[in-house]
Amino acid sequence: MSAKVADTAAFCGTLVLFAGLALQFFKFECAPYVYLLGAVLFAYVQVVVSGYSGTNVMIKRLRRQQILGAMLLILTGVVMLLWHRNEWIVCLAVSAVLELYTAFRIPQEEAKEKKNSR
C-alpha cells in the first residue's frame, strides 16, 4: 500500500471513528458499529502499513505504544457494544493519550536518528 493510500485510509478511518463517537453521544443504535468500522480501519493502517524496520530501541518502544493505543481504540468499540453505560470513555481516554504521545514523539525520534546517521 502506498503512503498516499495509507494516509487516505487513516484519514477516512478517523472521520468514521469520530462520526461513531458523535452518534454515541446522541445514543444512536448504530453508533458502536460505525465507531468500530473507523477504529478497525485506523488501527489497520497504524499496525500493518506504517511499520518500523530500524534498530532504534526508542522508536520500537514508541511503535509498541502506538499499536497498544490502536488496539485500545478497537476495545473501546467492543465495550460500547457490550456495556451500555459510559465505561468506554475510560478506554478511549487512555487510547487518546497513547496516540497523542506517540504522534509527537515518533517524528522527533526519527528526526534525531536521521540527524545522527549523517
C-alpha positions as a printed Julia matrix, in Angstrom:
118×3 Matrix{Float64}:
   0.0    0.0    0.0
   1.46   3.36  -0.97
   1.91   6.16   1.55
  -0.81   8.28  -0.06
  -3.36   5.47   0.03
  -2.41   4.68   3.65
  -2.81   8.33   4.66
  -6.19   8.5    2.94
  -7.34   5.27   4.62
  -6.2    6.52   8.04
  -7.97   9.85   7.48
 -11.19   8.11   6.41
 -10.94   5.79   9.4
 -10.54   8.78  11.69
 -13.57  10.53  10.19
 -15.74   7.42  10.58
 -14.4    6.92  14.12
 -15.37  10.47  15.12
 -18.75  10.11  13.41
 -19.34   7.0   15.53
 -18.39   8.93  18.67
 -20.8   11.72  17.78
 -23.56   9.19  17.17
 -22.78   7.53  20.51
 -23.24  10.8   22.37
 -26.71  11.07  20.83
 -27.46   7.43  21.74
 -28.0    6.06  18.23
 -28.22   2.26  17.99
 -25.72   2.05  15.11
 -23.05   4.18  16.83
 -20.82   1.35  18.13
 -20.77  -0.29  14.7
 -19.84   2.94  12.94
 -17.17   3.61  15.56
 -15.77   0.08  15.24
 -15.54   0.39  11.47
 -13.48   3.57  11.79
 -11.35   2.17  14.62
 -10.52  -1.0   12.7
  -9.57   0.97   9.58
  -7.41   3.37  11.59
  -5.77   0.55  13.56
  -5.11  -1.43  10.39
  -3.18   1.45   8.89
  -1.2    2.0   12.08
  -0.36  -1.64  12.75
   0.12  -3.13   9.29
   1.06  -0.31   6.96
   3.18   2.11   8.98
   5.75  -0.22  10.47
   9.32   0.45  11.59
  12.18  -1.77  10.47
  15.12   0.09  12.02
  17.15  -0.74  15.1
  16.38   2.25  17.33
  15.06   0.87  20.61
  13.23   4.09  21.47
  11.25   4.1   18.22
  10.43   0.41  18.6
   9.07   1.11  22.1
   7.04   4.06  20.82
   5.65   1.9   17.98
   4.52  -0.71  20.53
   2.77   2.04  22.47
   1.15   3.26  19.26
  -0.08  -0.25  18.46
  -1.44  -0.58  22.02
  -3.32   2.7   21.53
  -4.79   1.42  18.26
  -5.88  -1.83  19.91
  -7.47   0.14  22.74
  -9.47   2.1   20.15
 -10.92  -1.2   18.95
 -11.51  -2.34  22.54
 -13.44   0.9   23.11
 -15.87  -0.11  20.36
 -16.29  -3.57  21.87
 -17.01  -2.0   25.28
 -19.59   0.27  23.61
 -21.33  -2.83  22.26
 -21.21  -4.92  25.43
 -21.84  -2.37  28.17
 -24.42   0.31  27.56
 -23.23   2.89  30.05
 -20.18   5.15  29.82
 -17.32   2.8   30.73
 -15.97   3.11  27.19
 -14.86   6.68  27.89
 -12.03   5.46  30.15
 -10.66   3.17  27.46
 -10.96   5.93  24.87
  -9.12   8.39  27.12
  -6.19   6.01  27.65
  -6.04   5.32  23.93
  -6.12   9.03  23.1
  -3.23   9.75  25.48
  -1.12   6.97  23.95
  -1.91   8.01  20.38
  -1.21  11.67  21.08
   2.07  10.96  22.85
   3.37   8.71  20.09
   2.19  11.09  17.37
   4.61  13.7   18.69
   7.46  11.51  19.92
   7.95   9.18  16.93
   8.7   12.0   14.45
  11.09  13.58  16.98
  12.99  10.34  17.43
  13.07   9.68  13.68
  14.5   13.16  13.08
  17.09  12.58  15.8
  18.03   9.22  14.29
  18.3   10.75  10.82
  20.48  13.58  12.17
  22.8   11.16  13.98
  23.21   8.95  10.91
  24.7   11.76   8.83
